[in-house]
Structure formats: structure tokens, C-alpha cells
CSV table of C-alpha atoms in Angstrom, one decimal:
chain,number,residue,atom,x,y,z
N,969,MET,CA,79.5,-21.8,154.5
N,970,GLU,CA,82.5,-20.7,153.6
N,971,HIS,CA,83.4,-24.2,153.4
N,972,LEU,CA,81.2,-25.0,150.5
N,973,ILE,CA,83.2,-22.2,148.0
N,974,HIS,CA,85.8,-24.3,145.7
N,975,SER,CA,88.9,-24.2,146.5
N,976,ARG,CA,90.9,-23.3,143.2
N,977,VAL,CA,88.0,-19.7,143.7
N,978,LYS,CA,89.9,-19.2,147.3
N,979,ASP,CA,93.4,-20.0,146.4
N,980,ILE,CA,93.4,-16.8,143.8
N,981,GLU,CA,93.5,-13.9,144.4
N,982,ILE,CA,92.7,-10.3,142.8
N,983,SER,CA,95.1,-8.8,140.7
N,984,GLY,CA,98.3,-7.6,142.2
N,985,ILE,CA,97.5,-4.2,140.2
N,986,ARG,CA,94.2,-3.9,141.1
N,987,LYS,CA,95.4,-4.5,144.6
N,988,PHE,CA,97.7,-2.5,145.1
N,989,PHE,CA,95.6,0.5,143.5
N,990,ASN,CA,92.6,-0.3,146.0
N,991,MET,CA,94.9,-0.7,148.7
N,992,VAL,CA,97.1,3.4,147.8
N,993,SER,CA,94.2,5.2,146.1
N,994,HIS,CA,93.3,6.5,149.0
N,995,HIS,CA,96.7,8.6,149.9
N,996,PRO,CA,95.9,12.8,149.8
N,997,ASN,CA,97.2,13.9,146.4
N,998,LEU,CA,98.6,10.8,144.7
N,999,ILE,CA,100.0,11.1,141.6
N,1000,SER,CA,99.0,7.4,140.0
N,1001,LEU,CA,100.9,5.5,137.4
N,1002,THR,CA,99.9,2.5,137.9
N,1003,ILE,CA,96.3,1.3,135.6
N,1004,GLY,CA,97.1,1.0,131.9
N,1005,GLN,CA,94.2,2.8,131.0
N,1006,PRO,CA,94.6,5.4,127.8
N,1007,ASP,CA,93.8,8.6,128.6
N,1008,PHE,CA,92.7,9.9,125.6
N,1009,PRO,CA,88.7,9.9,125.2
N,1010,THR,CA,87.4,7.3,123.2
N,1011,PRO,CA,87.1,9.0,119.3
N,1012,GLU,CA,84.0,11.4,118.8
N,1013,HIS,CA,82.3,8.9,115.6
N,1014,VAL,CA,82.6,5.9,117.9
N,1015,LYS,CA,80.4,7.7,120.8
N,1016,GLU,CA,78.0,8.9,117.9
N,1017,ALA,CA,78.1,5.0,117.1
N,1018,GLY,CA,77.1,3.9,120.5
N,1019,ILE,CA,74.2,7.0,120.3
N,1020,GLU,CA,72.8,6.2,117.7
N,1021,ALA,CA,72.5,2.6,118.7
N,1022,ILE,CA,70.5,2.9,121.9
N,1023,SER,CA,68.4,5.9,119.8
N,1024,ASN,CA,67.1,3.4,116.5
N,1025,ASN,CA,66.5,0.2,119.7
N,1026,PHE,CA,69.7,-1.5,118.5
N,1027,THR,CA,69.1,-2.9,122.1
N,1028,THR,CA,68.8,-6.5,121.7
N,1029,TYR,CA,70.3,-10.3,121.5
N,1030,THR,CA,73.3,-10.1,118.4
N,1031,HIS,CA,73.9,-13.2,117.2
N,1032,ASN,CA,76.1,-15.1,120.2
N,1033,ALA,CA,79.3,-14.9,118.1
N,1034,GLY,CA,78.4,-10.5,117.3
N,1035,PHE,CA,76.5,-9.6,114.4
N,1036,LEU,CA,77.4,-10.6,111.2
N,1037,GLU,CA,79.1,-7.3,110.0
N,1038,LEU,CA,81.4,-6.7,113.1
N,1039,ARG,CA,82.6,-10.7,112.8
N,1040,GLN,CA,82.9,-9.4,109.0
N,1041,ALA,CA,84.7,-5.6,109.3
N,1042,ALA,CA,86.8,-7.2,112.5
N,1043,CYS,CA,88.0,-10.2,110.2
N,1044,ASP,CA,89.2,-6.7,107.3
N,1045,PHE,CA,90.8,-5.5,110.2
N,1046,VAL,CA,93.0,-8.0,111.4
N,1047,ARG,CA,93.7,-9.1,106.9
N,1048,GLU,CA,94.4,-5.5,106.4
N,1049,LYS,CA,96.9,-4.5,109.5
N,1050,TYR,CA,98.5,-8.3,110.2
N,1051,SER,CA,97.9,-10.0,106.8
N,1052,LEU,CA,95.7,-12.6,109.3
N,1053,ASP,CA,93.5,-14.9,107.1
N,1054,TYR,CA,90.0,-15.4,109.1
N,1055,SER,CA,85.8,-16.2,107.8
N,1056,GLU,CA,83.2,-14.4,110.0
N,1057,GLU,CA,82.7,-18.2,111.3
N,1058,GLU,CA,85.8,-17.8,112.9
N,1059,VAL,CA,85.5,-15.2,115.0
N,1060,ILE,CA,84.2,-14.4,118.8
N,1061,VAL,CA,83.4,-11.2,119.1
N,1062,THR,CA,83.5,-11.3,123.6
N,1063,VAL,CA,83.6,-8.9,126.8
N,1064,GLY,CA,86.5,-7.6,127.2
N,1065,ALA,CA,89.8,-9.3,126.2
N,1066,SER,CA,89.3,-10.3,129.5
N,1067,GLN,CA,86.3,-12.9,128.8
N,1068,ALA,CA,88.1,-14.2,125.5
N,1069,LEU,CA,91.3,-15.6,127.4
N,1070,ASP,CA,88.3,-17.1,129.8
N,1071,ILE,CA,86.8,-19.3,127.0
N,1072,ALA,CA,89.7,-19.9,125.2
N,1073,PHE,CA,91.2,-21.4,128.3
N,1074,ARG,CA,88.2,-23.5,129.4
N,1075,THR,CA,88.2,-24.7,125.7
N,1076,ILE,CA,91.2,-25.9,125.7
N,1077,LEU,CA,92.7,-26.5,129.3
N,1078,GLU,CA,91.3,-29.9,131.1
N,1079,GLU,CA,93.0,-31.3,135.0
N,1080,GLY,CA,96.6,-31.7,135.1
N,1081,VAL,CA,97.4,-30.0,131.6
N,1082,GLU,CA,100.7,-27.4,131.8
N,1083,VAL,CA,100.4,-24.0,130.2
N,1084,ILE,CA,103.8,-21.8,129.8
N,1085,LEU,CA,104.0,-18.0,130.2
N,1086,PRO,CA,106.9,-15.9,129.7
N,1087,GLY,CA,108.1,-14.8,133.0
N,1088,PRO,CA,107.3,-12.0,134.1
N,1089,VAL,CA,104.0,-11.3,132.5
N,1090,TYR,CA,100.0,-9.7,133.4
N,1091,PRO,CA,98.8,-11.7,136.4
N,1092,GLY,CA,95.7,-12.1,135.0
N,1093,TYR,CA,96.3,-15.9,133.0
N,1094,GLU,CA,97.4,-17.6,136.6
N,1095,PRO,CA,94.1,-17.8,137.9
N,1096,LEU,CA,92.8,-18.8,134.5
N,1097,ILE,CA,94.6,-21.4,134.2
N,1098,ARG,CA,94.3,-22.7,137.8
N,1099,MET,CA,90.0,-22.2,137.5
N,1100,CYS,CA,90.7,-24.9,135.0
N,1101,GLY,CA,93.2,-27.3,136.5
N,1102,ALA,CA,96.2,-26.8,134.4
N,1103,LYS,CA,99.5,-25.7,135.7
N,1104,PRO,CA,101.0,-22.3,135.1
N,1105,VAL,CA,104.7,-23.4,133.8
N,1106,TYR,CA,106.6,-20.2,134.6
N,1107,VAL,CA,109.9,-19.1,131.7
N,1108,ASP,CA,112.8,-16.9,133.2
N,1109,THR,CA,112.9,-13.7,130.8
N,1110,ARG,CA,115.0,-11.6,131.6
N,1111,GLY,CA,118.4,-12.6,130.3
N,1112,ASN,CA,116.3,-12.1,127.2
N,1113,GLY,CA,115.1,-8.3,127.1
N,1114,PHE,CA,112.1,-10.1,128.5
N,1115,ARG,CA,111.1,-11.8,125.1
N,1116,LEU,CA,110.0,-15.3,125.1
N,1117,SER,CA,112.3,-17.0,122.5
N,1118,ALA,CA,112.3,-21.2,120.8
N,1119,ASP,CA,115.6,-21.7,122.4
N,1120,LEU,CA,113.9,-20.5,126.0
N,1121,VAL,CA,110.7,-22.4,126.1
N,1122,ALA,CA,112.1,-25.9,124.4
N,1123,PRO,CA,113.6,-27.6,128.0
N,1124,TYR,CA,110.0,-26.9,129.3
N,1125,ILE,CA,108.5,-28.9,126.6
N,1126,ASN,CA,107.0,-32.7,127.2
N,1127,GLU,CA,103.7,-34.7,127.6
N,1128,ARG,CA,101.6,-32.3,130.0
N,1129,THR,CA,101.8,-29.1,127.6
N,1130,ARG,CA,99.1,-27.9,126.2
N,1131,CYS,CA,99.5,-24.1,125.5
N,1132,ILE,CA,101.8,-21.6,125.0
N,1133,VAL,CA,100.9,-18.0,125.9
N,1134,LEU,CA,102.2,-15.0,123.5
N,1135,PRO,CA,101.7,-12.3,125.6
N,1136,TYR,CA,103.3,-9.6,122.7
N,1137,PRO,CA,103.7,-6.6,123.0
N,1138,SER,CA,104.1,-6.9,126.6
N,1139,ASN,CA,102.7,-5.8,129.7
N,1140,PRO,CA,104.1,-5.3,132.1
N,1141,THR,CA,108.1,-5.0,130.1
N,1142,GLY,CA,106.4,-3.2,126.7
N,1143,ALA,CA,108.3,-5.8,125.4
N,1144,THR,CA,107.5,-7.0,120.9
N,1145,LEU,CA,108.7,-10.4,119.5
N,1146,SER,CA,109.9,-9.9,115.7
N,1147,GLU,CA,109.2,-11.6,112.4
N,1148,GLN,CA,112.0,-13.7,113.0
N,1149,GLU,CA,111.8,-15.3,116.7
N,1150,LEU,CA,108.1,-15.9,115.9
N,1151,LEU,CA,108.9,-17.9,112.6
N,1152,GLU,CA,112.2,-19.2,115.3
N,1153,PHE,CA,108.6,-20.8,117.3
N,1154,ALA,CA,107.1,-21.7,114.5
N,1155,HIS,CA,109.7,-24.1,113.5
N,1156,LEU,CA,109.9,-25.1,117.1
N,1157,LEU,CA,106.0,-26.0,117.1
N,1158,LYS,CA,104.9,-26.1,113.6
N,1159,ASP,CA,102.8,-30.1,113.7
N,1160,ARG,CA,103.2,-30.5,118.3
N,1161,PRO,CA,99.4,-31.4,119.5
N,1162,ILE,CA,100.3,-28.0,121.2
N,1163,TRP,CA,97.8,-24.4,121.0
N,1164,ILE,CA,99.6,-20.8,120.9
N,1165,LEU,CA,97.6,-18.1,123.1
N,1166,SER,CA,98.8,-15.1,121.1
N,1167,ASP,CA,97.6,-12.6,123.2
N,1168,GLU,CA,97.7,-8.9,121.0
N,1169,ILE,CA,95.8,-7.0,122.4
N,1170,TYR,CA,97.9,-4.4,122.5
N,1171,SER,CA,99.4,-4.7,118.4
N,1172,GLU,CA,98.1,-1.3,117.2
N,1173,LEU,CA,100.6,0.1,119.7
N,1174,VAL,CA,104.1,-0.6,118.6
N,1175,TYR,CA,106.9,2.1,117.7
N,1176,SER,CA,109.3,0.5,116.1
N,1177,GLY,CA,108.4,-1.5,112.6
N,1178,ARG,CA,105.3,-3.4,112.4
N,1179,HIS,CA,103.2,-6.1,114.3
N,1180,TYR,CA,103.2,-9.5,113.6
N,1181,SER,CA,101.2,-12.7,114.8
N,1182,ILE,CA,102.3,-16.4,115.0
N,1183,ALA,CA,98.9,-17.2,113.1
N,1184,LYS,CA,100.6,-16.3,110.5
N,1185,TRP,CA,102.0,-19.2,111.0
N,1186,LEU,CA,100.2,-21.6,112.8
N,1187,ARG,CA,97.2,-21.0,112.3
N,1188,ASN,CA,95.2,-24.1,113.5
N,1189,GLN,CA,97.1,-23.9,116.1
N,1190,THR,CA,97.0,-20.0,117.9
N,1191,ILE,CA,94.1,-18.5,119.4
N,1192,VAL,CA,94.4,-15.3,118.8
N,1193,ILE,CA,93.3,-12.2,121.4
N,1194,ASN,CA,92.5,-8.8,120.9
N,1195,GLY,CA,90.0,-6.1,121.4
N,1196,LEU,CA,89.3,-2.5,121.3
N,1197,SER,CA,90.1,-1.6,125.4
N,1198,LYS,CA,94.1,-0.3,123.7
N,1199,SER,CA,93.6,0.5,120.6
N,1200,HIS,CA,90.8,3.0,120.3
N,1201,SER,CA,90.9,4.0,124.0
N,1202,MET,CA,87.5,2.0,124.8
N,1203,THR,CA,88.0,0.1,127.9
N,1204,GLY,CA,84.7,0.4,129.7
N,1205,TRP,CA,83.0,-0.1,126.2
N,1206,ARG,CA,83.8,-4.4,126.6
N,1207,ILE,CA,84.8,-4.9,123.2
N,1208,GLY,CA,87.4,-8.4,122.7
N,1209,PHE,CA,87.9,-10.5,119.8
N,1210,VAL,CA,88.8,-13.9,120.1
N,1211,PHE,CA,89.7,-16.0,116.5
N,1212,ALA,CA,90.4,-19.0,115.9
N,1213,PRO,CA,90.6,-21.8,113.2
N,1214,SER,CA,86.7,-23.0,112.9
N,1215,PHE,CA,87.3,-26.9,113.9
N,1216,LEU,CA,88.2,-25.3,117.7
N,1217,MET,CA,85.2,-22.4,117.3
N,1218,LYS,CA,83.2,-24.6,117.4
N,1219,HIS,CA,83.3,-25.2,120.7
N,1220,MET,CA,84.6,-22.4,121.7
N,1221,LEU,CA,81.4,-20.7,120.7
N,1222,LYS,CA,79.5,-23.0,123.5
N,1223,VAL,CA,81.8,-21.9,126.1
N,1224,HIS,CA,80.8,-18.3,125.2
N,1225,GLN,CA,76.9,-18.0,124.8
N,1226,TYR,CA,76.0,-20.4,128.4
N,1227,SER,CA,78.6,-17.0,129.9
N,1228,VAL,CA,77.1,-14.5,128.5
N,1229,SER,CA,75.1,-14.7,125.1
N,1230,CYS,CA,76.4,-12.2,123.7
N,1231,THR,CA,78.1,-9.2,124.5
N,1232,SER,CA,76.1,-5.5,124.3
N,1233,SER,CA,74.7,-4.8,121.2
N,1234,ILE,CA,75.7,-1.1,121.8
N,1235,SER,CA,79.2,-2.1,122.4
N,1236,GLN,CA,79.1,-3.7,118.3
N,1237,LYS,CA,77.2,-1.3,117.2
N,1238,ALA,CA,80.3,1.3,118.5
N,1239,ALA,CA,83.0,-1.2,117.7
N,1240,PHE,CA,81.7,-1.6,114.0
N,1241,THR,CA,82.2,2.0,113.7
N,1242,ALA,CA,85.6,1.5,114.9
N,1243,LEU,CA,86.6,-0.7,112.9
N,1244,THR,CA,85.6,0.8,110.1
N,1245,ALA,CA,85.2,4.6,109.9
N,1246,GLY,CA,87.8,4.4,112.9
N,1247,LYS,CA,90.3,1.5,112.0
N,1248,ASP,CA,93.4,4.0,112.0
N,1249,ASP,CA,92.0,6.0,115.0
N,1250,ALA,CA,95.1,4.2,117.6
N,1251,GLU,CA,97.6,6.1,115.0
N,1252,GLU,CA,97.7,9.7,116.5
N,1253,MET,CA,97.6,7.8,120.2
N,1254,ARG,CA,99.9,5.9,119.2
N,1255,LYS,CA,102.3,8.7,118.3
N,1256,GLN,CA,101.6,10.6,121.7
N,1257,TYR,CA,102.3,7.4,123.0
N,1258,LYS,CA,105.9,6.9,121.7
N,1259,GLU,CA,106.8,10.6,122.5
N,1260,ARG,CA,105.6,10.1,126.7
N,1261,MET,CA,107.6,7.1,126.4
N,1262,GLU,CA,110.6,8.6,124.9
N,1263,TYR,CA,110.4,10.9,128.0
N,1264,THR,CA,109.8,8.8,130.1
N,1265,TYR,CA,112.5,5.8,129.8
N,1266,ASP,CA,115.2,9.6,129.2
N,1267,ARG,CA,114.0,10.4,132.4
N,1268,LEU,CA,114.4,6.9,134.2
N,1269,VAL,CA,118.1,6.5,132.5
N,1270,ASN,CA,119.0,9.9,134.0
N,1271,MET,CA,117.5,8.4,137.9
N,1272,GLY,CA,120.8,5.8,137.4
N,1273,LEU,CA,117.6,3.4,137.2
N,1274,HIS,CA,118.2,0.3,134.1
N,1275,VAL,CA,115.3,-0.4,132.4
N,1276,GLU,CA,114.8,-1.9,129.2
N,1277,LYS,CA,112.9,0.0,126.6
N,1278,PRO,CA,110.1,-0.3,125.3
N,1279,THR,CA,108.9,-1.2,121.7
N,1280,GLY,CA,105.2,-1.7,122.0
N,1281,ALA,CA,102.3,-1.4,124.9
N,1282,PHE,CA,102.1,1.8,127.8
N,1283,TYR,CA,104.4,1.0,130.1
N,1284,LEU,CA,107.7,0.3,131.1
N,1285,PHE,CA,109.8,-1.4,133.8
N,1286,PRO,CA,112.8,-0.7,135.4
N,1287,SER,CA,114.8,-2.5,137.8
N,1288,ILE,CA,115.1,-1.3,141.6
N,1289,ALA,CA,117.3,-3.9,143.0
N,1290,SER,CA,120.0,-1.8,143.9
N,1291,PHE,CA,117.6,-0.3,146.2
N,1292,GLY,CA,117.7,-3.7,148.6
N,1293,GLN,CA,113.9,-3.4,149.1
N,1294,PRO,CA,111.4,-6.2,148.1
N,1295,SER,CA,109.3,-4.2,145.0
N,1296,PHE,CA,106.3,-3.7,147.3
N,1297,ASP,CA,107.9,-2.5,150.2
N,1298,PHE,CA,109.4,0.1,147.7
N,1299,ALA,CA,106.3,0.9,146.0
N,1300,LEU,CA,104.5,1.2,149.4
N,1301,ASN,CA,107.2,3.1,151.0
N,1302,LEU,CA,107.0,6.0,147.7
N,1303,VAL,CA,103.7,6.0,147.7
N,1304,ASN,CA,103.7,6.8,151.6
N,1305,GLN,CA,107.4,9.4,151.7
N,1306,ALA,CA,106.9,10.8,147.8
N,1307,GLY,CA,103.2,10.7,146.5
N,1308,VAL,CA,103.5,8.8,143.5
N,1309,ALA,CA,102.1,5.1,142.7
N,1310,VAL,CA,103.6,2.4,140.4
N,1311,VAL,CA,102.8,-1.0,140.8
N,1312,PRO,CA,105.5,-3.6,142.0
N,1313,GLY,CA,107.1,-6.2,140.0
N,1314,SER,CA,106.4,-9.7,142.4
N,1315,ALA,CA,102.5,-8.6,140.8
N,1316,PHE,CA,103.9,-10.1,137.5
N,1317,SER,CA,105.3,-13.5,138.9
N,1318,GLN,CA,108.6,-14.1,141.0
N,1319,TYR,CA,110.2,-13.1,137.8
N,1320,GLY,CA,108.7,-9.4,138.2
N,1321,GLU,CA,110.5,-9.0,142.0
N,1322,GLY,CA,112.9,-6.3,142.2
N,1323,TYR,CA,111.1,-4.6,139.2
N,1324,VAL,CA,108.4,-1.6,139.5
N,1325,ARG,CA,105.3,-1.2,136.7
N,1326,LEU,CA,104.8,3.0,135.2
N,1327,SER,CA,102.2,3.3,132.9
N,1328,TYR,CA,103.1,6.8,130.9
N,1329,ALA,CA,99.1,6.3,129.8
N,1330,TYR,CA,98.7,9.9,131.4
N,1331,SER,CA,99.5,13.3,130.4
N,1332,PHE,CA,102.9,15.1,129.9
N,1333,GLU,CA,102.0,17.2,132.9
N,1334,THR,CA,101.2,14.0,135.1
N,1335,LEU,CA,103.8,12.1,134.1
N,1336,LYS,CA,106.3,15.3,134.4
N,1337,GLU,CA,105.5,15.2,138.4
N,1338,GLY,CA,105.3,11.1,139.1
N,1339,LEU,CA,108.1,11.3,137.7
N,1340,ASP,CA,109.8,14.7,139.6
N,1341,ARG,CA,108.8,12.7,143.0
N,1342,LEU,CA,110.8,10.0,141.6
N,1343,GLU,CA,114.0,11.4,141.2
N,1344,ARG,CA,113.6,13.4,144.2
N,1345,TYR,CA,112.9,9.8,146.3
N,1346,ILE,CA,115.9,8.1,144.3
N,1347,TYR,CA,118.8,11.1,145.4
N,1348,GLU,CA,117.0,11.6,148.8
N,1349,LYS,CA,118.2,7.6,149.3
N,1350,GLN,CA,120.8,7.7,147.2
N,1351,LYS,CA,122.5,10.4,149.7
């Protein structure tokens, strides 16, 4: 019966991040710096709101797009934080940012169109694009500090270009885009029949300046993806948001409705508290992530590794090209010989080859032990 499975589904693979993590997780005494999951607990007032929702029997279906007060709170949050102006009819509460990406792509993509992506990039986009019958087109950003720019993108635009993905702050590199860089994109793309999908899930984790969204300038062409997994340490609650102009949202809501009906009512109540009473919950986490970033960055530089200093998210993406090994082999040897796990850069497209990704969303104790092991491994290889 396997021949009856959709060929596009058979052709895709599970995320290289998860594949490597699953492969090595059984290793004894392993220090893992692989998964991008906050190590902070969900804030107490958010957890209490979820418990209260259960106690008060807020356990039925909500409006397909999410209950009204939550959608209003989400609009208030992005208005206050990022100067974005949306109404409650222009936001859908989704099952994490991943589902938001899925319904966005399924609404705007069709057979034969192209989607421009920066390389290296989070591996979750390409499978969704391919399942829509569209083609991912990667732009090499390695020579530009891992930042996609209008100048880099312009040569790739043609009559088949349907969408450009701007995933900043970036997983896996920690790069962000400045206001000027986004203005240059706005100048390039204004009034062209091209969507911009702006994945801003790490928007609350910016260490220098503030986060800017291209939706501020190209509102009618932009789909904004966000959520609470990273900002409020709510990965398991599965709360994402997609913002888009009303003429697009009415179609996106149809795809969402037939996918999940609505997001968990209990998680929605917790999300409401996160966006209101807890709207600044990310502040302390961001301070601690920045301290961890500075520590990890300094350690990597002192090991002789070339690495761009992140300005957002919670990842570093050092080059391991000098070791003359594919990134997968380097990472596997690091597990077997040093007992520390990082993600091979090849998981993030061909342009990630020659790099590895480290997450610093771990305690200082874990980071220190992991980096000590990495340093001993590098020292032995360079003797």
C-alpha cells in the first residue's frame, strides 16, 4: 500500500534538527546544545490562567480564529511593541507558529510558483513549500552576515516568484535585519505581486536596538507569523499567531478551520494572560539570554572558531570548515568522542554546510560543561 502515499510526502524528511537529536539522545552522559527550547518555566500567572480555564469549564470550541478578547490582545501587543496596526478580524490564533506557516503557504502557493528563502535557514519551510507544489529558491547569505538583503534578492525575482520569506531574528544564525534593510526591501517589493512571509517568532529576543517588522511599510503584502513559544517559554502550549490584511485573512481562515477548527481553548486563556498581565515577561529572559550569548560567543572565539555575533534569538552558528569534515561527521564525532551534541549546519540547507548550530537556551552550568568538552575536543584535534 505504500505506493498509494503522496509522492511529495514520501520525498520530504523529518527535520535535520530532530533527526540528529533523536539519533544521539541515547548517548550516556550527553550534554546537548541542540534544541531551541527555552529552559525557563512558563510564568506562574500564565499557568494559573490555564488551570483556571479548566476549573471554569472553558473547555469547548472557541471562534475558529480564537476567542475575541485574545485576538484583541494580540493586536494590542503587536501595536504597542512593533507599531503594527491590525484588527481582530486580521489575526488567527494557531497551533503554534508551525501551523501558522502551514496555513499561510497553503493559502498563497500553488503549483509551479517559487518562494525565495535565505540560506542557511530553519528547515521547516521547505517541506511545506514543496507539499504545495511550489519551489524553494535559496539565496546565499553567508557573505552578508547571514542577512538577506534587497540587493541579494533582486536577481532571483521573476514572473514565478510568489513569496519571499524573511525569518528574522534568524534560526540558526541569530541575525536580525535593521530598519534600513527592511526599508530597502519595501522599496524593492512595493506594489509587486509578491507576498512577504515575515516569521517573527523570536521578535521579543533582540539584543541590540529593537525589532522591526516589514509589515509596518508593506502591510497589504505581508503575512506576519508570531507566537508565545519563545517569548513566554510556552512551547508545549502551542500558541501561534498569524496577522494579515482582511482580504487575505478570510481565505486563510478557511484553511485553518478545516485543519484544526480552533486552537486549544485552555491554551488560549493562558495566552490572553501572557499578552496582557505578562506582556513584559520576556524582559528578564532576554537579559539572561544575552548574558549566555556573550559568554558562549567569547568561549567560541577563544577556541579559534569564526562565528558571527548574534543580535537575536538564542543560537550561534560557528564555522567548522577548518576541520575539513562535513558538518554531520563533525557533529557525530563530537558526540562520540566528547559527549556534547550540536546540530550539523547541513540541516539548514546546503548553505549551512561547514557550520554547526549551538543553542544557548540552557543554564550556565550546562553551557560551561558543554563548551569545556568542545574546547578539549578542538584542542586534541589541533595538536
